[in-house]
Each structure stands twice: as C-alpha cells, then as structure tokens.
Short mmCIF file of C-alpha atoms in Angstrom, two decimals:
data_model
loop_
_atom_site.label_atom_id
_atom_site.label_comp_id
_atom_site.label_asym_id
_atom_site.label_seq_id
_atom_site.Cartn_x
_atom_site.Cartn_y
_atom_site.Cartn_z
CA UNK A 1 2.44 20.59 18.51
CA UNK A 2 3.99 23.82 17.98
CA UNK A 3 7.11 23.84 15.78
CA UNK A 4 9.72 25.19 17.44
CA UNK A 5 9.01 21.92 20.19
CA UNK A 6 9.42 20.22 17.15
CA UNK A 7 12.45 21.24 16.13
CA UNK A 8 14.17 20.75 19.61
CA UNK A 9 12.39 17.46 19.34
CA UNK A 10 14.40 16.39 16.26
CA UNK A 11 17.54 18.41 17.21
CA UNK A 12 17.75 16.11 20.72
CA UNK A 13 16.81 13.19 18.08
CA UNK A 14 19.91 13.74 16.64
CA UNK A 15 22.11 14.67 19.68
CA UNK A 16 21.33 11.14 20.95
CA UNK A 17 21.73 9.34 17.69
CA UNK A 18 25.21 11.05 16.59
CA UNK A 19 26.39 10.92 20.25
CA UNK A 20 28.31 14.20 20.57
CA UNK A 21 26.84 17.11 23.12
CA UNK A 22 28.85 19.71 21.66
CA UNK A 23 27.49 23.42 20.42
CA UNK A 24 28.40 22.96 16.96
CA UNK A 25 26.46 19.67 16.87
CA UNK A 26 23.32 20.99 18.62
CA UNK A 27 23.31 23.73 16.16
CA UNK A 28 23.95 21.16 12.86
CA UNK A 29 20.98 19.37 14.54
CA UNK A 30 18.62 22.44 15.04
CA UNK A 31 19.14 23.53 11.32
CA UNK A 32 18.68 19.60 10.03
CA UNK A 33 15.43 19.62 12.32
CA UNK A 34 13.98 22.74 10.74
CA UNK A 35 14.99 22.12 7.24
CA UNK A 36 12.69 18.22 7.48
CA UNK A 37 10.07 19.69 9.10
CA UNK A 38 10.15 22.61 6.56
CA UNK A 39 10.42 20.01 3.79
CA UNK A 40 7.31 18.29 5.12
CA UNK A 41 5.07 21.21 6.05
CA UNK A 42 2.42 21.29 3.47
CA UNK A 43 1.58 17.42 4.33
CA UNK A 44 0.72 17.96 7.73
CA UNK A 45 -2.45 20.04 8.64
CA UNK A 46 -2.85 21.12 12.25
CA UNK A 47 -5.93 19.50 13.20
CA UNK A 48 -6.40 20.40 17.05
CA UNK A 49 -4.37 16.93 17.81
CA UNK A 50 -4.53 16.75 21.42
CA UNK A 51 -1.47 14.51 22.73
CA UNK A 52 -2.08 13.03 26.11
CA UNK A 53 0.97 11.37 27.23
CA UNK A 54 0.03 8.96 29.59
CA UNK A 55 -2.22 7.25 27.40
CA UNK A 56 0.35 7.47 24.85
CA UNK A 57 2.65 5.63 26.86
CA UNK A 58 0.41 2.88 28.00
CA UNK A 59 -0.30 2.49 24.44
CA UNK A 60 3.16 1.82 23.71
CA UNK A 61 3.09 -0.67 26.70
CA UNK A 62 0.31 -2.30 25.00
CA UNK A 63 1.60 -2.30 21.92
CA UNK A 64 4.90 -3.84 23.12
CA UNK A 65 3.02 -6.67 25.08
CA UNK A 66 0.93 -7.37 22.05
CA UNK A 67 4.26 -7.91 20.17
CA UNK A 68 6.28 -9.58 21.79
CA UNK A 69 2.82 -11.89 22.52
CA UNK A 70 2.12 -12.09 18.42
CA UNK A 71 5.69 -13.07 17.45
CA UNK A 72 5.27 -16.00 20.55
CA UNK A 73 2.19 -16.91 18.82
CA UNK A 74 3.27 -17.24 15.20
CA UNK A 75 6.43 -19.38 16.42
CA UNK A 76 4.35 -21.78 18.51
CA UNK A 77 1.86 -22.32 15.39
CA UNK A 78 4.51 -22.73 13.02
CA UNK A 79 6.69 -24.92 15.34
CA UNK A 80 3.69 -27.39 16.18
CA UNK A 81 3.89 -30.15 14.02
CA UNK A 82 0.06 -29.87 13.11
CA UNK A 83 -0.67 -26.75 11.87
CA UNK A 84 -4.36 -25.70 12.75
CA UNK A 85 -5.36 -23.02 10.66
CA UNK A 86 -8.77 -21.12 9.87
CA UNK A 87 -7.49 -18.04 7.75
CA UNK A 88 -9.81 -15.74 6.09
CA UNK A 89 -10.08 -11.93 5.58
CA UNK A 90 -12.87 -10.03 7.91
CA UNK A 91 -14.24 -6.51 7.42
CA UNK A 92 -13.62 -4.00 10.65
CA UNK A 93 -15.81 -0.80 10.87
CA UNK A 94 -13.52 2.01 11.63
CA UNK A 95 -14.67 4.52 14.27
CA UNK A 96 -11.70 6.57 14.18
CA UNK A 97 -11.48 8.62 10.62
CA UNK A 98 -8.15 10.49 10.59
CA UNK A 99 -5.68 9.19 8.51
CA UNK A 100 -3.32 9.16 10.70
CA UNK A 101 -5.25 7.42 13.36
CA UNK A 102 -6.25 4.59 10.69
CA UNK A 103 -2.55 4.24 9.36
CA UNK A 104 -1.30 3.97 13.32
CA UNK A 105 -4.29 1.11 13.67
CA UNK A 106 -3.79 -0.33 10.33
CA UNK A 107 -0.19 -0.77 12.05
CA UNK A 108 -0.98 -1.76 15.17
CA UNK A 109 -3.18 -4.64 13.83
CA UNK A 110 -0.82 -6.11 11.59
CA UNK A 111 1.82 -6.73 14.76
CA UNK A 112 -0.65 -8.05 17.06
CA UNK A 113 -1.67 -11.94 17.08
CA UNK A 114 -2.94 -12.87 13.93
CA UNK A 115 -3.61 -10.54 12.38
CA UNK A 116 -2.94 -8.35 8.99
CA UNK A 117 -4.48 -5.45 7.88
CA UNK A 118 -5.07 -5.48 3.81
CA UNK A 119 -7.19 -3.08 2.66
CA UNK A 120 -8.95 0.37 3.83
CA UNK A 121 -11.98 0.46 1.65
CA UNK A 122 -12.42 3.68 -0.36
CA UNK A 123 -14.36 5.57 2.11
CA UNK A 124 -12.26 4.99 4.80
CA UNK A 125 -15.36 3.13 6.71
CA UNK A 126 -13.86 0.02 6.75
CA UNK A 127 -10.88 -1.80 7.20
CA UNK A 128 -10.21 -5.63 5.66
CA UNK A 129 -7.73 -7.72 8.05
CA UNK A 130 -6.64 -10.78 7.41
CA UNK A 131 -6.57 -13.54 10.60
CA UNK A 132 -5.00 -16.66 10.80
CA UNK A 133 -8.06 -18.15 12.91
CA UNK A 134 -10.96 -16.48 11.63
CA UNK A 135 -13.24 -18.80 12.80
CA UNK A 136 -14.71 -16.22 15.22
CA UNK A 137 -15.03 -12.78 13.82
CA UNK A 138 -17.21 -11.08 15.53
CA UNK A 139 -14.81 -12.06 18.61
CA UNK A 140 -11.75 -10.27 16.68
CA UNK A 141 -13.93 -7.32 15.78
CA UNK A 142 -14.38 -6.74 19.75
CA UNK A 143 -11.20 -7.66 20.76
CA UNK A 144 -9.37 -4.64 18.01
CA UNK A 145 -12.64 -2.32 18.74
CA UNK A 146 -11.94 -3.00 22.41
CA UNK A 147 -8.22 -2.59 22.44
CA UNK A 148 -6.28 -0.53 20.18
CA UNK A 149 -9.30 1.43 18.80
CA UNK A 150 -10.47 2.50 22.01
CA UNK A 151 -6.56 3.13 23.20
CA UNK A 152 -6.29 5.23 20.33
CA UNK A 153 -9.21 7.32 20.60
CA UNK A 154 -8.08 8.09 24.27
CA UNK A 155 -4.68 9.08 23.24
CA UNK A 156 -5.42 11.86 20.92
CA UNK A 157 -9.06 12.76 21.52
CA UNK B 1 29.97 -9.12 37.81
CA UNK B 2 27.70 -6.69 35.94
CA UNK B 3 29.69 -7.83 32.89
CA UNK B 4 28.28 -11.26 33.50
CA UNK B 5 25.02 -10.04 33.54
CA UNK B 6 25.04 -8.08 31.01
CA UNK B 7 26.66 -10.73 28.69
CA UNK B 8 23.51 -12.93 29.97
CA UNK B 9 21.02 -10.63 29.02
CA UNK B 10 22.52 -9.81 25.49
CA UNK B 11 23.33 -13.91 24.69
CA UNK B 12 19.83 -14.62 25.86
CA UNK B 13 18.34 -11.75 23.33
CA UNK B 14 20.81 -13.24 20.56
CA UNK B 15 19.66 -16.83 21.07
CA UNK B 16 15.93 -15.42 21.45
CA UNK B 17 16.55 -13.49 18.06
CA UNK B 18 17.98 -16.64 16.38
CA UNK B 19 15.03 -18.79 16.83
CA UNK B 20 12.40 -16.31 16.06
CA UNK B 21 14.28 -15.60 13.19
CA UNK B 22 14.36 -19.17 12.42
CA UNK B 23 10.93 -20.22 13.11
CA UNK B 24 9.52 -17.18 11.17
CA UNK B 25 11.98 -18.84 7.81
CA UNK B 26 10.30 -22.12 9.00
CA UNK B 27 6.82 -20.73 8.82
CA UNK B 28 7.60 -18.82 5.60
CA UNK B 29 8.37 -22.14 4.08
CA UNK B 30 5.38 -24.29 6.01
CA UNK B 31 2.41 -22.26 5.93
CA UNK B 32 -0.02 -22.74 2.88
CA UNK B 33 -0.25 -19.40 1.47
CA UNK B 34 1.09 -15.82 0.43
CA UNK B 35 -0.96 -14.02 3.13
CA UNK B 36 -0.34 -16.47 5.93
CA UNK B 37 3.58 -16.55 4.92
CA UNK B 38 3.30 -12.82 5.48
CA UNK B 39 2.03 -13.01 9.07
CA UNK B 40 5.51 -15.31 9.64
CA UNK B 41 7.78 -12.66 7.69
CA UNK B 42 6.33 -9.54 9.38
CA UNK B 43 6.32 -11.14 13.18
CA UNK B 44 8.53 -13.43 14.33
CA UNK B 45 11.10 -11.48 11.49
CA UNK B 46 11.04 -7.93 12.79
CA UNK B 47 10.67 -9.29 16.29
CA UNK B 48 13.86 -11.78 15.38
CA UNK B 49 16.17 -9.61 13.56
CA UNK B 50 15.07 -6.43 15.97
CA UNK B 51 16.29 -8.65 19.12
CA UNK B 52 19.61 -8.67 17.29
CA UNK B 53 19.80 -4.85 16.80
CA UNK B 54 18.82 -4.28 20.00
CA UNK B 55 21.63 -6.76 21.75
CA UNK B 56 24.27 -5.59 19.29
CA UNK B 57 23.22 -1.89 21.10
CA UNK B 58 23.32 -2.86 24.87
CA UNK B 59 27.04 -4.39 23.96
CA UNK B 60 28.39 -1.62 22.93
CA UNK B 61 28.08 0.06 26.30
CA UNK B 62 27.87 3.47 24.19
CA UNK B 63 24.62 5.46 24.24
CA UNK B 64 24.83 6.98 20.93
CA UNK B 65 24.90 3.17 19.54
CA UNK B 66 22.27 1.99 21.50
CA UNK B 67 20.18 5.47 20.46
CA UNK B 68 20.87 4.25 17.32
CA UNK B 69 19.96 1.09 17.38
CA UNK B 70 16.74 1.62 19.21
CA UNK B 71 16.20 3.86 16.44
CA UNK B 72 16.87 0.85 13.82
CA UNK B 73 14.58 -1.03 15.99
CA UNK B 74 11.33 1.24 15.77
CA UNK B 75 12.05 1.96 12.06
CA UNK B 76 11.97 -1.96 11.34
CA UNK B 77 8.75 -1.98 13.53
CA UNK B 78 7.40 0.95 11.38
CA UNK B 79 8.23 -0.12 8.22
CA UNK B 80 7.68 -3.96 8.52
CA UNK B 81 4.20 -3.78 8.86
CA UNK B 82 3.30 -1.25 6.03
CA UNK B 83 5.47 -3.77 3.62
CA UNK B 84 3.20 -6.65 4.29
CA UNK B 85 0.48 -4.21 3.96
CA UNK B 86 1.24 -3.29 0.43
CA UNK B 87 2.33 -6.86 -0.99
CA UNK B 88 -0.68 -7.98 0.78
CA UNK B 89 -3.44 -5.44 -1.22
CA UNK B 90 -1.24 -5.67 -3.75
CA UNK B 91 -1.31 -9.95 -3.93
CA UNK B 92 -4.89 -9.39 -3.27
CA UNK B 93 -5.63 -6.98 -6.15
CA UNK B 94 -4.09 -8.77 -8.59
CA UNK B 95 -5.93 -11.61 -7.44
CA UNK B 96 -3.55 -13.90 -5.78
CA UNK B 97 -6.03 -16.79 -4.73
CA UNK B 98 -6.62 -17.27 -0.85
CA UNK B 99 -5.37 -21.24 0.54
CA UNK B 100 -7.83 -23.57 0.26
CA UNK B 101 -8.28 -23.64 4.47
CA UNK B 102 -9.77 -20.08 3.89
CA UNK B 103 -13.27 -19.46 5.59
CA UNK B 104 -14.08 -16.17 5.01
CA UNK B 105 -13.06 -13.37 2.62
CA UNK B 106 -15.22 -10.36 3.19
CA UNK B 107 -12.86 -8.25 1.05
CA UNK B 108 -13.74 -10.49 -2.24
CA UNK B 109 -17.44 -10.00 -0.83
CA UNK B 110 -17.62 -6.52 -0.82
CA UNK B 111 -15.75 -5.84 -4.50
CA UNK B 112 -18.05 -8.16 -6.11
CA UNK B 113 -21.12 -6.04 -4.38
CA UNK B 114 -19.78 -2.93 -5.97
CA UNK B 115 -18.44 -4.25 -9.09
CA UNK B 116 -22.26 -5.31 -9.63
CA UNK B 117 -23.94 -1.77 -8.26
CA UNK B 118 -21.46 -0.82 -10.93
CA UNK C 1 32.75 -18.98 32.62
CA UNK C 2 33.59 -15.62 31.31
CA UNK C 3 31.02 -12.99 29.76
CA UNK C 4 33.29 -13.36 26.61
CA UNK C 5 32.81 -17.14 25.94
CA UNK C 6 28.70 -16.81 26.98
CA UNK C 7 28.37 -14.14 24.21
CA UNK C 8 30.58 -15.85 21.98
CA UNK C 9 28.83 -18.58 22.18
CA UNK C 10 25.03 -17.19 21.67
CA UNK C 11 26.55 -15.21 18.66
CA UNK C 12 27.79 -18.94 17.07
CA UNK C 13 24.46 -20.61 18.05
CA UNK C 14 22.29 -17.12 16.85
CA UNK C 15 24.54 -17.18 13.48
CA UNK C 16 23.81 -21.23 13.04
CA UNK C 17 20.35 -20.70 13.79
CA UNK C 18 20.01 -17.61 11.15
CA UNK C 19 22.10 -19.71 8.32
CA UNK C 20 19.08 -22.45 8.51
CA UNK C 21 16.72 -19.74 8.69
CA UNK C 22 18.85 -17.91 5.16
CA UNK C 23 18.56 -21.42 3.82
CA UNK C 24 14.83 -21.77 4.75
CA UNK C 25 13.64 -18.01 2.99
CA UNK C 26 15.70 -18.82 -0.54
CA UNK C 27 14.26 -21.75 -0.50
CA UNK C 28 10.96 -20.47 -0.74
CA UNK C 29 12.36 -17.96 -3.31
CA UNK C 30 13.72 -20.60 -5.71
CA UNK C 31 10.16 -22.40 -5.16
CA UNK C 32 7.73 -19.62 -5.57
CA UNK C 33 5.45 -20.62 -6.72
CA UNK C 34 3.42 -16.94 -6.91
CA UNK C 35 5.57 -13.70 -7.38
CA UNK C 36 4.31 -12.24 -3.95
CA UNK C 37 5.81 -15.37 -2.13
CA UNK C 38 8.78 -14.68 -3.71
CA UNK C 39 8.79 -11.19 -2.62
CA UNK C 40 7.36 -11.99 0.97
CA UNK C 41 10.95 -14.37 1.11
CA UNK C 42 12.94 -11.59 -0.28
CA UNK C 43 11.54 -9.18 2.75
CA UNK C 44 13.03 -11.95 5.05
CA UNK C 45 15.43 -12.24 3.60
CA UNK C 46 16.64 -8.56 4.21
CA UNK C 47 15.75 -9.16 7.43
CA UNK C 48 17.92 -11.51 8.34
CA UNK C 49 20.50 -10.09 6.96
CA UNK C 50 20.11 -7.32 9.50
CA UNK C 51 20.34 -9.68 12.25
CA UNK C 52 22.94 -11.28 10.45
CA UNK C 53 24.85 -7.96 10.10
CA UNK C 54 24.08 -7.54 13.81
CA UNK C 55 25.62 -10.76 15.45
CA UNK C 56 29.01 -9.54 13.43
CA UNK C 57 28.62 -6.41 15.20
CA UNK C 58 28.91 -8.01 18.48
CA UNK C 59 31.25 -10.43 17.42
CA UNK C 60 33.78 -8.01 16.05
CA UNK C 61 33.23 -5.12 18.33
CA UNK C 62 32.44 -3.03 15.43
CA UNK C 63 29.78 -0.85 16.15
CA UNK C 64 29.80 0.72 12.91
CA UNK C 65 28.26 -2.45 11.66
CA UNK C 66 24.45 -1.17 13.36
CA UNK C 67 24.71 2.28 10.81
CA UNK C 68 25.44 -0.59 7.62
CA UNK C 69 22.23 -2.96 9.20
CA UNK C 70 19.92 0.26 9.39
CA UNK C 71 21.17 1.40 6.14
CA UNK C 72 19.79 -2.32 4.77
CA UNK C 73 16.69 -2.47 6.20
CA UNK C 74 16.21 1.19 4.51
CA UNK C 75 16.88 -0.09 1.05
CA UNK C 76 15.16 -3.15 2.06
CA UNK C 77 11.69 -1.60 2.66
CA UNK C 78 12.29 0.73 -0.19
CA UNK C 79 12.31 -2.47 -2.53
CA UNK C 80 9.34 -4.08 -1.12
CA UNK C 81 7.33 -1.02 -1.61
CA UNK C 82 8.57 -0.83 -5.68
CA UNK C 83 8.16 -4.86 -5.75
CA UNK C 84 4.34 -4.56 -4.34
CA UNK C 85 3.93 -1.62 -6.83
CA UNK C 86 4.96 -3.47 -9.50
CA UNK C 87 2.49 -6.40 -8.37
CA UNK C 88 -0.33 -4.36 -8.19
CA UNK C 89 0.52 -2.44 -11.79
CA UNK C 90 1.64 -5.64 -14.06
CA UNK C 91 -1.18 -7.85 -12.01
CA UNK C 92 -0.78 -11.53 -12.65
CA UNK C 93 0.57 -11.43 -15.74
CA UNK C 94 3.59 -10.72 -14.34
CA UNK C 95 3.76 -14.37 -13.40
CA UNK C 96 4.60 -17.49 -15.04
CA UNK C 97 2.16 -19.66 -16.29
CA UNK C 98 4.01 -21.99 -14.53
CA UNK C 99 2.50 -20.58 -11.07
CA UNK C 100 -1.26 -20.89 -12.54
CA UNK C 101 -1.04 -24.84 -11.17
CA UNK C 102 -0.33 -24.23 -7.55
CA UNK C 103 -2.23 -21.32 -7.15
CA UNK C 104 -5.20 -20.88 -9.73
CA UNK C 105 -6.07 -18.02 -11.32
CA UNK C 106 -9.36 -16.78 -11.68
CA UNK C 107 -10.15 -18.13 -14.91
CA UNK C 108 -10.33 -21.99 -15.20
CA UNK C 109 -9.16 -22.08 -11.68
CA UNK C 110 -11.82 -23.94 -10.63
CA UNK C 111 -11.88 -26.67 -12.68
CA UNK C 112 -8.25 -27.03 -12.56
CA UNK C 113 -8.66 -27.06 -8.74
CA UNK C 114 -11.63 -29.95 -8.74
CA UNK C 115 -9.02 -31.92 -10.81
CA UNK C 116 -6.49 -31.60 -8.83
CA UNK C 117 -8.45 -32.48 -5.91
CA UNK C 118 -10.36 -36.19 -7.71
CA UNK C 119 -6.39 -37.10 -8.47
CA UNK C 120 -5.53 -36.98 -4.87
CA UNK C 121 -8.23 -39.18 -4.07
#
C-alpha cells in the first residue's frame, strides 16, 4: 500500500472515531496518521503484498461465522452437565511463511472452535495448537489447511 | 416504533453478552486445566464482553460512539487471542503439566526430539 | 411495554448475570491452584469489567463510559502480556509449592500422581 493511502486511511480512522468533520480535525488527523506510520516505518518492509478485497472481505465473513460459532461451542460444552473432553496439543505444517500471514492464522485459530494456537516452532514450519477434542487430528489439520490457510493465501497472494 | 426495535435488538445483545460472559466464568471455573480454561476466557469472554461494547454503541444513536466502540470491539478481538497465546507458551514453557484427559501433546514430542539431537 | 423498561430490564438481568460470572473468575483466582490459572482469571476478569463498564453506559446514558471500557481492556492486555513474561522468565518457581499437589511438576510428579490416583480408589 502506498503511504499517502495510508495516511488518509488513518486520518478517516480518526474522523470517524472522534466524530467531528471539521478542517481543523481532518488536518489534526492527517498529521497524527503520518507521525504513527512514520514511527513504525522501519518495522514494516514492502514485500509486494497484494490486497484483494473481496477475498478479504469474505474472510472477515468467515472469520465472523467461525466466532460467533466457537463462542456457541465453548458455552454448550461448558453448560452440559457432562463435560466430554479429549484435549491435547497437535502440530500444523504451515504453508504460508510471512510473519504476518502466520500471526493473522495463529489468530484466526485461536477464535475458531476449539482451538488455541501455542507455539510457532523456531523455523516457522510448524505451528502447535491446542484442541479441546483432539481425538481426530488429522481431521483438524484439514479442516485449518482447508479453511483459513487456504482463505489466507487467496487474500494476499 | 423503530425505538422498540432497536431497544430489542440492543436488550437481546445485552442478555446474549451476559450469558456468554457467564458461561465462559463457569467454564473458567469447571474445566480441568490452564489451557482448556483459556479456550473459555478467550471465547465466550471477548465474544461476551464485546456484545456489551457493541450494544452500549448502537444505543447511543451517535456514530462517532458506535465508531468507537466497533473499534473497542476489534481491538478486544485482536488482542484477546495473542494474550492466551502468550500465557499459553508461556504455561507451557515453564512446564505447566497438561490435565490428565490429555491425548496428545506433539509440542512436548518435538522438544524432547531436539533436546536429544542436542 | 416501552423500549425504556425492555432495555432496562436486559441491563439488570446482563448486570446479575455478569456479578455471578465476577464471582465465578475470583473464585478461580483465590483457588489457583497454578499461577497461569490465576492469570487466565485475571484476563476475565478485565473482561468483564468491560462489559460491566458497558451495561453502565447504557444504563446511565453516558457514552463517555465506552472511551473508560477501551481504556481497560488496553491496560488489561498490557498486564497479561508482562504477567505471561514473567511466567515464562521466573518459570515454576514462581509458584508455591503449594500448587506442586494439584498440578505436578516435572520432577516426582509422577509418583505423586500414581498416589494420588491408588487413594481414590
């Protein structure tokens, strides 16, 4: 993304969030927007990130669904008078191998049905994630590689 | 009218927030374990006390606070599960035992593989 | 029935329901028995102070309230993150031998666990 889209980015950011459209305010917001992203330009390498929107936004869907879905889940187990649990911490080969696209699935993972993503192993290969019924692993491994993995690659590949 | 509704639509989100907020305390307190207590905390509580936010926004019938709660909302979301993330490496580090309903720990698995190679 | 009284009465049954749930999480903070359960409970606990923080919001009118519950969950985070730090620098030590019982250690855990487990029988 270029900067200066950036910048309007954060200065409509804050438009919205301090809820005055005036000139003075667009301008506060402009300078705040450059000054952050100035702050945080040596951590971010331009890395030909392609952005496709759609599939951005049907990952949000997704990722919404899968939420709402999780937190359902969770309540029903814990509400049931007989808890039936198989926990147990699998390993998940990573296909994706940008930081940022392991941190978004490391987060994506932990607030879908459960699951919890631990560990990233030191080479970044694999990632550890804990289930609350990990009596079928290879099952999970499909489901994640399936779903948010594959979601993710189409999003910014 | 539309008041009605709208005071329908925010009670039901309260009362929705209230219970998952309370079965995710329930399930912090019930399940057998620091890493399953986690899955309780990090769910059904950002889901639970994001509901909340996010009724407390459409009530106000102001933009700006509903921007800004929307933008409490996906910070919670953010943040919640990189928390559980650390406390959960960190548990397991340190070597904060698994329940005894575990099956599998592949993590364990693959230390002790490199701890011997070491 | 007024859209008053229906809010007003979700925010009383939401605020009920969070009190058991604030009663629930220190619960588990007073009871441990492993310092990462205690922090996991103090997490929720933040959290719920949010939502408590939130219901007041609607049931004062005072939006202002939503900047003071985002504020929160800030700090909130920002202690979990130094708590799981601290975790992973002090390791179990940091616990009291106290929590070795309920949750065995490496060392002697084993044993401890096979006698816990002929006593039950």
């Amino acid at each position: 993304m270029r900067p200066a889209f950036t910048v309007a980015l954060f200065a409509l950011a804050w438009l919205a969030v301090s809820g005055s459209f005036t000139i003075p305010n667009l301008l506060l917001g402009l300078v705040a927007g450059g000054l952050s992203l100035a702050l945080i330009r040596d951590h971010i390498r331009p890395d030909g990130r392609r952005v496709r929107p759609l599939k951005l936004l049907s990952l949000v869907l997704l990722f919404i669904k899968e939420l709402a879905l999780s937190a359902w889940k969770v309540a029903v187990l814990v509400a049931s008078p007989k808890m039936v649990l198989k926990p147990g911490i699998f390993a998940f080969p990573l296909t994706v191998d940008r930081d940022f696209e392991i941190t978004l699935l490391a987060n994506l993972i932990t607030l879908t049905p459960g699951t919890l993503s631990v560990d990233v192993s030191v080479d970044r290969k694999v990632l550890y994630v804990h289930a609350l019924d990990c009596s079928d692993p290879v099952g999970a491994r499909r489901d994640i590689a399936g779903g948010f993995e594959k979601k993710i690659l189409e999003a910014f590949r | 009218m539309l008041d009605l509704v709208l005071a329908v639509i925010v009670a039901v989100m309260l009362v929705a927030g209230g219970v998952f907020t309370f079965l995710a305390a329930l399930g912090i307190v019930r399940l057998p374990d620091v890493y399953t207590r986690m899955h309780a905390a990090s769910k059904a509580g950002t889901v639970g006390s994001g509901l909340m936010l996010f009724a407390a926004g459409i009530h106000s019938l102001d933009a700006a606070i509903f921007t800004r709660a929307l933008a409490g909302f996906v910070f919670f979301v953010l943040t919640a599960p990189i928390a559980a993330h650390l406390i959960a490496r960190a548990a397991h580090e340190a070597g904060y035992r698994l329940s005894r309903h575990t099956v599998l720990d592949e993590m364990r698995d693959a230390r002790e593989r490199s701890n011997k190679k070491r | 029935m007024g859209a008053e009284t229906v809010i007003s009465a979700a925010a009383t049954f939401a605020l009920f329901l969070m009190c058991a749930a604030f009663f629930l999480t220190a619960y588990r903070v007073v009871k441990g028995p492993t310092l990462p359960d205690r922090i996991v409970a103090l997490d929720m606990l933040v959290a719920i102070a949010i939502g408590f923080i939130a219901v007041l919001a609607i049931r004062t009118g005072f939006n202002l309230y939503i900047d003071i519950a985002i504020a929160l969950g800030l700090v909130g985070f920002l202690a979990t993150v130094a708590f799981a730090r601290f975790v992973l620098r002090q390791g179990m030590e940091a616990d009291e031998p106290a929590a070795e019982g309920e949750n065995p250690g490496r060392r002697g855990g084993r044993q401890r666990k096979a006698a816990k487990a002929r006593r039950r029988r």
